[in-house]
Amino acid sequence: MVEVTRLSTLVELDGERADPAEMAVSARLEAVLSDDRRIPLLDDRGWSESIHGGGVDIREFVSVGDIEETARTVVGPDEPGEDHTHEGMAADHWGHLADILRRHGVAAHPAELERLPHEVVLGERLREWLGRARPLPSWPDSWPDPGRG
């Protein structure tokens, strides 16, 4: 019997970035099965960030860890509105994902999906874009180094 072994979110740049102070990415959540197939669960998620200040490049302030954490959040349960709780939103979210899997012939319990490992994979364009970040200015030799006693 085929099982879901993990969740995987692919995060990729959303369009071309003309403004170095802005970043927009899309996030696609997939279930990875024991036979190595992947079933798309959510493909309509993403986020954008911007930073203000002349000549500032957002890549100087965004880490891979930040992107991974945000990706897991945006493909996770939505925040509750009025008359909803976090628990109820989570139950609806994981139940919805289990329903998608069922439609693809894969049995999965919502609580089991919630406990699965969840990897985040940065797309090639995003990795390249992050790699082109301007390096932070070096610490001038004339300034006292706060790391030295």
mmCIF file with all atom_site columns, C-alpha atoms in Angstrom:
data_model
loop_
_atom_site.group_PDB
_atom_site.id
_atom_site.type_symbol
_atom_site.label_atom_id
_atom_site.label_alt_id
_atom_site.label_comp_id
_atom_site.label_asym_id
_atom_site.label_entity_id
_atom_site.label_seq_id
_atom_site.pdbx_PDB_ins_code
_atom_site.Cartn_x
_atom_site.Cartn_y
_atom_site.Cartn_z
_atom_site.occupancy
_atom_site.B_iso_or_equiv
_atom_site.pdbx_formal_charge
_atom_site.auth_seq_id
_atom_site.auth_comp_id
_atom_site.auth_asym_id
_atom_site.auth_atom_id
_atom_site.pdbx_PDB_model_num
ATOM 1   C CA . MET A 1 1   ? 0.000   0.000  0.000   1.00 0.00 ? 1   MET A CA 1
ATOM 2   C CA . VAL A 1 2   ? 1.333   3.440  -0.976  1.00 0.00 ? 2   VAL A CA 1
ATOM 3   C CA . GLU A 1 3   ? 1.827   5.879  1.901   1.00 0.00 ? 3   GLU A CA 1
ATOM 4   C CA . VAL A 1 4   ? 2.771   9.522  2.249   1.00 0.00 ? 4   VAL A CA 1
ATOM 5   C CA . THR A 1 5   ? 6.355   9.641  3.547   1.00 0.00 ? 5   THR A CA 1
ATOM 6   C CA . ARG A 1 6   ? 6.855   13.404 3.784   1.00 0.00 ? 6   ARG A CA 1
ATOM 7   C CA . LEU A 1 7   ? 5.614   16.794 2.671   1.00 0.00 ? 7   LEU A CA 1
ATOM 8   C CA . SER A 1 8   ? 7.695   18.912 0.326   1.00 0.00 ? 8   SER A CA 1
ATOM 9   C CA . THR A 1 9   ? 7.296   22.596 -0.468  1.00 0.00 ? 9   THR A CA 1
ATOM 10  C CA . LEU A 1 10  ? 8.979   24.025 -3.552  1.00 0.00 ? 10  LEU A CA 1
ATOM 11  C CA . VAL A 1 11  ? 9.658   27.746 -3.208  1.00 0.00 ? 11  VAL A CA 1
ATOM 12  C CA . GLU A 1 12  ? 10.552  29.715 -6.342  1.00 0.00 ? 12  GLU A CA 1
ATOM 13  C CA . LEU A 1 13  ? 10.874  33.345 -7.372  1.00 0.00 ? 13  LEU A CA 1
ATOM 14  C CA . ASP A 1 14  ? 7.587   34.692 -8.642  1.00 0.00 ? 14  ASP A CA 1
ATOM 15  C CA . GLY A 1 15  ? 8.440   36.683 -11.769 1.00 0.00 ? 15  GLY A CA 1
ATOM 16  C CA . GLU A 1 16  ? 11.526  38.763 -12.396 1.00 0.00 ? 16  GLU A CA 1
ATOM 17  C CA . ARG A 1 17  ? 12.702  41.073 -9.646  1.00 0.00 ? 17  ARG A CA 1
ATOM 18  C CA . ALA A 1 18  ? 13.536  44.500 -11.031 1.00 0.00 ? 18  ALA A CA 1
ATOM 19  C CA . ASP A 1 19  ? 13.649  46.170 -7.613  1.00 0.00 ? 19  ASP A CA 1
ATOM 20  C CA . PRO A 1 20  ? 16.384  44.784 -5.328  1.00 0.00 ? 20  PRO A CA 1
ATOM 21  C CA . ALA A 1 21  ? 14.375  45.940 -2.297  1.00 0.00 ? 21  ALA A CA 1
ATOM 22  C CA . GLU A 1 22  ? 11.551  43.472 -3.090  1.00 0.00 ? 22  GLU A CA 1
ATOM 23  C CA . MET A 1 23  ? 11.126  39.712 -3.098  1.00 0.00 ? 23  MET A CA 1
ATOM 24  C CA . ALA A 1 24  ? 8.077   37.714 -4.205  1.00 0.00 ? 24  ALA A CA 1
ATOM 25  C CA . VAL A 1 25  ? 7.963   33.920 -4.169  1.00 0.00 ? 25  VAL A CA 1
ATOM 26  C CA . SER A 1 26  ? 5.460   31.168 -4.873  1.00 0.00 ? 26  SER A CA 1
ATOM 27  C CA . ALA A 1 27  ? 5.150   28.034 -2.754  1.00 0.00 ? 27  ALA A CA 1
ATOM 28  C CA . ARG A 1 28  ? 3.805   24.661 -3.926  1.00 0.00 ? 28  ARG A CA 1
ATOM 29  C CA . LEU A 1 29  ? 3.079   21.940 -1.355  1.00 0.00 ? 29  LEU A CA 1
ATOM 30  C CA . GLU A 1 30  ? 3.317   18.303 -2.455  1.00 0.00 ? 30  GLU A CA 1
ATOM 31  C CA . ALA A 1 31  ? 2.909   14.937 -0.766  1.00 0.00 ? 31  ALA A CA 1
ATOM 32  C CA . VAL A 1 32  ? 5.833   12.600 -1.462  1.00 0.00 ? 32  VAL A CA 1
ATOM 33  C CA . LEU A 1 33  ? 4.701   8.978  -1.622  1.00 0.00 ? 33  LEU A CA 1
ATOM 34  C CA . SER A 1 34  ? 6.515   5.762  -0.738  1.00 0.00 ? 34  SER A CA 1
ATOM 35  C CA . ASP A 1 35  ? 6.717   4.907  -4.468  1.00 0.00 ? 35  ASP A CA 1
ATOM 36  C CA . ASP A 1 36  ? 8.428   8.306  -5.120  1.00 0.00 ? 36  ASP A CA 1
ATOM 37  C CA . ARG A 1 37  ? 5.389   9.839  -6.801  1.00 0.00 ? 37  ARG A CA 1
ATOM 38  C CA . ARG A 1 38  ? 4.414   13.366 -5.837  1.00 0.00 ? 38  ARG A CA 1
ATOM 39  C CA . ILE A 1 39  ? 0.867   14.632 -5.482  1.00 0.00 ? 39  ILE A CA 1
ATOM 40  C CA . PRO A 1 40  ? 0.290   18.400 -5.573  1.00 0.00 ? 40  PRO A CA 1
ATOM 41  C CA . LEU A 1 41  ? -1.697  19.540 -2.542  1.00 0.00 ? 41  LEU A CA 1
ATOM 42  C CA . LEU A 1 42  ? -1.530  23.351 -2.717  1.00 0.00 ? 42  LEU A CA 1
ATOM 43  C CA . ASP A 1 43  ? -0.260  25.400 -5.633  1.00 0.00 ? 43  ASP A CA 1
ATOM 44  C CA . ASP A 1 44  ? -1.772  28.796 -4.902  1.00 0.00 ? 44  ASP A CA 1
ATOM 45  C CA . ARG A 1 45  ? 0.417   30.010 -2.049  1.00 0.00 ? 45  ARG A CA 1
ATOM 46  C CA . GLY A 1 46  ? 3.250   32.495 -1.774  1.00 0.00 ? 46  GLY A CA 1
ATOM 47  C CA . TRP A 1 47  ? 4.317   35.765 -0.204  1.00 0.00 ? 47  TRP A CA 1
ATOM 48  C CA . SER A 1 48  ? 6.229   38.948 -0.838  1.00 0.00 ? 48  SER A CA 1
ATOM 49  C CA . GLU A 1 49  ? 8.552   41.073 1.240   1.00 0.00 ? 49  GLU A CA 1
ATOM 50  C CA . SER A 1 50  ? 10.097  44.482 0.797   1.00 0.00 ? 50  SER A CA 1
ATOM 51  C CA . ILE A 1 51  ? 12.537  46.664 2.646   1.00 0.00 ? 51  ILE A CA 1
ATOM 52  C CA . HIS A 1 52  ? 12.778  50.441 2.566   1.00 0.00 ? 52  HIS A CA 1
ATOM 53  C CA . GLY A 1 53  ? 15.889  52.547 2.300   1.00 0.00 ? 53  GLY A CA 1
ATOM 54  C CA . GLY A 1 54  ? 17.851  53.876 -0.605  1.00 0.00 ? 54  GLY A CA 1
ATOM 55  C CA . GLY A 1 55  ? 20.064  51.311 -2.291  1.00 0.00 ? 55  GLY A CA 1
ATOM 56  C CA . VAL A 1 56  ? 19.072  48.487 0.052   1.00 0.00 ? 56  VAL A CA 1
ATOM 57  C CA . ASP A 1 57  ? 19.055  44.930 -1.295  1.00 0.00 ? 57  ASP A CA 1
ATOM 58  C CA . ILE A 1 58  ? 16.575  42.654 0.504   1.00 0.00 ? 58  ILE A CA 1
ATOM 59  C CA . ARG A 1 59  ? 18.881  39.674 -0.035  1.00 0.00 ? 59  ARG A CA 1
ATOM 60  C CA . GLU A 1 60  ? 21.176  41.160 2.598   1.00 0.00 ? 60  GLU A CA 1
ATOM 61  C CA . PHE A 1 61  ? 18.459  40.588 5.194   1.00 0.00 ? 61  PHE A CA 1
ATOM 62  C CA . VAL A 1 62  ? 16.773  37.338 4.090   1.00 0.00 ? 62  VAL A CA 1
ATOM 63  C CA . SER A 1 63  ? 18.229  33.959 5.008   1.00 0.00 ? 63  SER A CA 1
ATOM 64  C CA . VAL A 1 64  ? 17.450  30.502 3.686   1.00 0.00 ? 64  VAL A CA 1
ATOM 65  C CA . GLY A 1 65  ? 16.170  29.683 7.181   1.00 0.00 ? 65  GLY A CA 1
ATOM 66  C CA . ASP A 1 66  ? 13.755  32.632 7.032   1.00 0.00 ? 66  ASP A CA 1
ATOM 67  C CA . ILE A 1 67  ? 12.453  31.438 3.665   1.00 0.00 ? 67  ILE A CA 1
ATOM 68  C CA . GLU A 1 68  ? 12.020  27.859 4.901   1.00 0.00 ? 68  GLU A CA 1
ATOM 69  C CA . GLU A 1 69  ? 10.124  28.976 7.994   1.00 0.00 ? 69  GLU A CA 1
ATOM 70  C CA . THR A 1 70  ? 7.831   31.290 6.029   1.00 0.00 ? 70  THR A CA 1
ATOM 71  C CA . ALA A 1 71  ? 7.205   28.613 3.390   1.00 0.00 ? 71  ALA A CA 1
ATOM 72  C CA . ARG A 1 72  ? 6.020   26.128 6.029   1.00 0.00 ? 72  ARG A CA 1
ATOM 73  C CA . THR A 1 73  ? 3.735   28.809 7.450   1.00 0.00 ? 73  THR A CA 1
ATOM 74  C CA . VAL A 1 74  ? 2.115   29.858 4.164   1.00 0.00 ? 74  VAL A CA 1
ATOM 75  C CA . VAL A 1 75  ? 1.308   26.270 3.141   1.00 0.00 ? 75  VAL A CA 1
ATOM 76  C CA . GLY A 1 76  ? 0.045   25.474 6.627   1.00 0.00 ? 76  GLY A CA 1
ATOM 77  C CA . PRO A 1 77  ? -3.304  26.228 8.246   1.00 0.00 ? 77  PRO A CA 1
ATOM 78  C CA . ASP A 1 78  ? -4.685  29.735 7.775   1.00 0.00 ? 78  ASP A CA 1
ATOM 79  C CA . GLU A 1 79  ? -5.066  32.093 10.699  1.00 0.00 ? 79  GLU A CA 1
ATOM 80  C CA . PRO A 1 80  ? -8.531  31.921 12.259  1.00 0.00 ? 80  PRO A CA 1
ATOM 81  C CA . GLY A 1 81  ? -11.038 34.655 11.614  1.00 0.00 ? 81  GLY A CA 1
ATOM 82  C CA . GLU A 1 82  ? -14.035 35.512 13.750  1.00 0.00 ? 82  GLU A CA 1
ATOM 83  C CA . ASP A 1 83  ? -15.884 32.483 15.128  1.00 0.00 ? 83  ASP A CA 1
ATOM 84  C CA . HIS A 1 84  ? -12.936 30.169 14.327  1.00 0.00 ? 84  HIS A CA 1
ATOM 85  C CA . THR A 1 85  ? -10.136 28.725 16.446  1.00 0.00 ? 85  THR A CA 1
ATOM 86  C CA . HIS A 1 86  ? -6.563  27.741 15.599  1.00 0.00 ? 86  HIS A CA 1
ATOM 87  C CA . GLU A 1 87  ? -7.501  24.128 16.284  1.00 0.00 ? 87  GLU A CA 1
ATOM 88  C CA . GLY A 1 88  ? -10.512 24.287 13.985  1.00 0.00 ? 88  GLY A CA 1
ATOM 89  C CA . MET A 1 89  ? -8.523  25.890 11.179  1.00 0.00 ? 89  MET A CA 1
ATOM 90  C CA . ALA A 1 90  ? -5.803  23.245 11.544  1.00 0.00 ? 90  ALA A CA 1
ATOM 91  C CA . ALA A 1 91  ? -8.357  20.418 11.471  1.00 0.00 ? 91  ALA A CA 1
ATOM 92  C CA . ASP A 1 92  ? -9.942  21.891 8.323   1.00 0.00 ? 92  ASP A CA 1
ATOM 93  C CA . HIS A 1 93  ? -6.552  22.330 6.648   1.00 0.00 ? 93  HIS A CA 1
ATOM 94  C CA . TRP A 1 94  ? -5.245  18.819 7.299   1.00 0.00 ? 94  TRP A CA 1
ATOM 95  C CA . GLY A 1 95  ? -8.658  17.338 6.483   1.00 0.00 ? 95  GLY A CA 1
ATOM 96  C CA . HIS A 1 96  ? -8.644  19.180 3.141   1.00 0.00 ? 96  HIS A CA 1
ATOM 97  C CA . LEU A 1 97  ? -5.192  17.800 2.299   1.00 0.00 ? 97  LEU A CA 1
ATOM 98  C CA . ALA A 1 98  ? -6.303  14.271 3.248   1.00 0.00 ? 98  ALA A CA 1
ATOM 99  C CA . ASP A 1 99  ? -9.325  14.687 0.927   1.00 0.00 ? 99  ASP A CA 1
ATOM 100 C CA . ILE A 1 100 ? -7.046  15.675 -1.973  1.00 0.00 ? 100 ILE A CA 1
ATOM 101 C CA . LEU A 1 101 ? -4.938  12.582 -1.372  1.00 0.00 ? 101 LEU A CA 1
ATOM 102 C CA . ARG A 1 102 ? -8.051  10.387 -1.185  1.00 0.00 ? 102 ARG A CA 1
ATOM 103 C CA . ARG A 1 103 ? -9.130  11.681 -4.605  1.00 0.00 ? 103 ARG A CA 1
ATOM 104 C CA . HIS A 1 104 ? -5.763  10.455 -5.892  1.00 0.00 ? 104 HIS A CA 1
ATOM 105 C CA . GLY A 1 105 ? -6.280  7.019  -4.342  1.00 0.00 ? 105 GLY A CA 1
ATOM 106 C CA . VAL A 1 106 ? -4.033  7.548  -1.319  1.00 0.00 ? 106 VAL A CA 1
ATOM 107 C CA . ALA A 1 107 ? -5.434  6.992  2.165   1.00 0.00 ? 107 ALA A CA 1
ATOM 108 C CA . ALA A 1 108 ? -4.052  9.424  4.736   1.00 0.00 ? 108 ALA A CA 1
ATOM 109 C CA . HIS A 1 109 ? -5.324  10.506 8.125   1.00 0.00 ? 109 HIS A CA 1
ATOM 110 C CA . PRO A 1 110 ? -5.212  14.280 8.795   1.00 0.00 ? 110 PRO A CA 1
ATOM 111 C CA . ALA A 1 111 ? -3.375  13.868 12.118  1.00 0.00 ? 111 ALA A CA 1
ATOM 112 C CA . GLU A 1 112 ? -0.712  11.721 10.431  1.00 0.00 ? 112 GLU A CA 1
ATOM 113 C CA . LEU A 1 113 ? -0.184  14.333 7.722   1.00 0.00 ? 113 LEU A CA 1
ATOM 114 C CA . GLU A 1 114 ? 0.351   17.008 10.358  1.00 0.00 ? 114 GLU A CA 1
ATOM 115 C CA . ARG A 1 115 ? 3.171   14.968 11.948  1.00 0.00 ? 115 ARG A CA 1
ATOM 116 C CA . LEU A 1 116 ? 5.065   14.185 8.725   1.00 0.00 ? 116 LEU A CA 1
ATOM 117 C CA . PRO A 1 117 ? 8.519   15.595 8.020   1.00 0.00 ? 117 PRO A CA 1
ATOM 118 C CA . HIS A 1 118 ? 8.224   18.727 5.887   1.00 0.00 ? 118 HIS A CA 1
ATOM 119 C CA . GLU A 1 119 ? 11.136  19.684 3.667   1.00 0.00 ? 119 GLU A CA 1
ATOM 120 C CA . VAL A 1 120 ? 11.442  22.993 1.857   1.00 0.00 ? 120 VAL A CA 1
ATOM 121 C CA . VAL A 1 121 ? 13.248  23.028 -1.490  1.00 0.00 ? 121 VAL A CA 1
ATOM 122 C CA . LEU A 1 122 ? 14.435  26.315 -2.944  1.00 0.00 ? 122 LEU A CA 1
ATOM 123 C CA . GLY A 1 123 ? 13.997  26.502 -6.706  1.00 0.00 ? 123 GLY A CA 1
ATOM 124 C CA . GLU A 1 124 ? 16.967  27.077 -8.994  1.00 0.00 ? 124 GLU A CA 1
ATOM 125 C CA . ARG A 1 125 ? 16.076  30.690 -9.829  1.00 0.00 ? 125 ARG A CA 1
ATOM 126 C CA . LEU A 1 126 ? 15.617  31.552 -6.139  1.00 0.00 ? 126 LEU A CA 1
ATOM 127 C CA . ARG A 1 127 ? 18.943  29.933 -5.194  1.00 0.00 ? 127 ARG A CA 1
ATOM 128 C CA . GLU A 1 128 ? 20.729  31.851 -7.962  1.00 0.00 ? 128 GLU A CA 1
ATOM 129 C CA . TRP A 1 129 ? 19.031  35.112 -6.978  1.00 0.00 ? 129 TRP A CA 1
ATOM 130 C CA . LEU A 1 130 ? 19.975  34.674 -3.320  1.00 0.00 ? 130 LEU A CA 1
ATOM 131 C CA . GLY A 1 131 ? 23.552  33.900 -4.348  1.00 0.00 ? 131 GLY A CA 1
ATOM 132 C CA . ARG A 1 132 ? 23.857  37.261 -6.094  1.00 0.00 ? 132 ARG A CA 1
ATOM 133 C CA . ALA A 1 133 ? 23.330  39.224 -2.891  1.00 0.00 ? 133 ALA A CA 1
ATOM 134 C CA . ARG A 1 134 ? 25.798  41.997 -2.322  1.00 0.00 ? 134 ARG A CA 1
ATOM 135 C CA . PRO A 1 135 ? 28.192  41.090 0.470   1.00 0.00 ? 135 PRO A CA 1
ATOM 136 C CA . LEU A 1 136 ? 27.823  43.071 3.654   1.00 0.00 ? 136 LEU A CA 1
ATOM 137 C CA . PRO A 1 137 ? 30.522  45.702 4.068   1.00 0.00 ? 137 PRO A CA 1
ATOM 138 C CA . SER A 1 138 ? 33.547  44.455 5.939   1.00 0.00 ? 138 SER A CA 1
ATOM 139 C CA . TRP A 1 139 ? 34.347  45.759 9.388   1.00 0.00 ? 139 TRP A CA 1
ATOM 140 C CA . PRO A 1 140 ? 36.797  48.671 8.949   1.00 0.00 ? 140 PRO A CA 1
ATOM 141 C CA . ASP A 1 141 ? 40.181  48.013 10.559  1.00 0.00 ? 141 ASP A CA 1
ATOM 142 C CA . SER A 1 142 ? 40.020  51.412 12.238  1.00 0.00 ? 142 SER A CA 1
ATOM 143 C CA . TRP A 1 143 ? 36.885  50.449 14.201  1.00 0.00 ? 143 TRP A CA 1
ATOM 144 C CA . PRO A 1 144 ? 37.156  48.454 17.401  1.00 0.00 ? 144 PRO A CA 1
ATOM 145 C CA . ASP A 1 145 ? 36.076  44.861 16.825  1.00 0.00 ? 145 ASP A CA 1
ATOM 146 C CA . PRO A 1 146 ? 33.239  44.040 19.274  1.00 0.00 ? 146 PRO A CA 1
ATOM 147 C CA . GLY A 1 147 ? 34.309  40.386 19.161  1.00 0.00 ? 147 GLY A CA 1
ATOM 148 C CA . ARG A 1 148 ? 37.712  41.149 20.638  1.00 0.00 ? 148 ARG A CA 1
ATOM 149 C CA . GLY A 1 149 ? 38.038  41.772 24.345  1.00 0.00 ? 149 GLY A CA 1
#
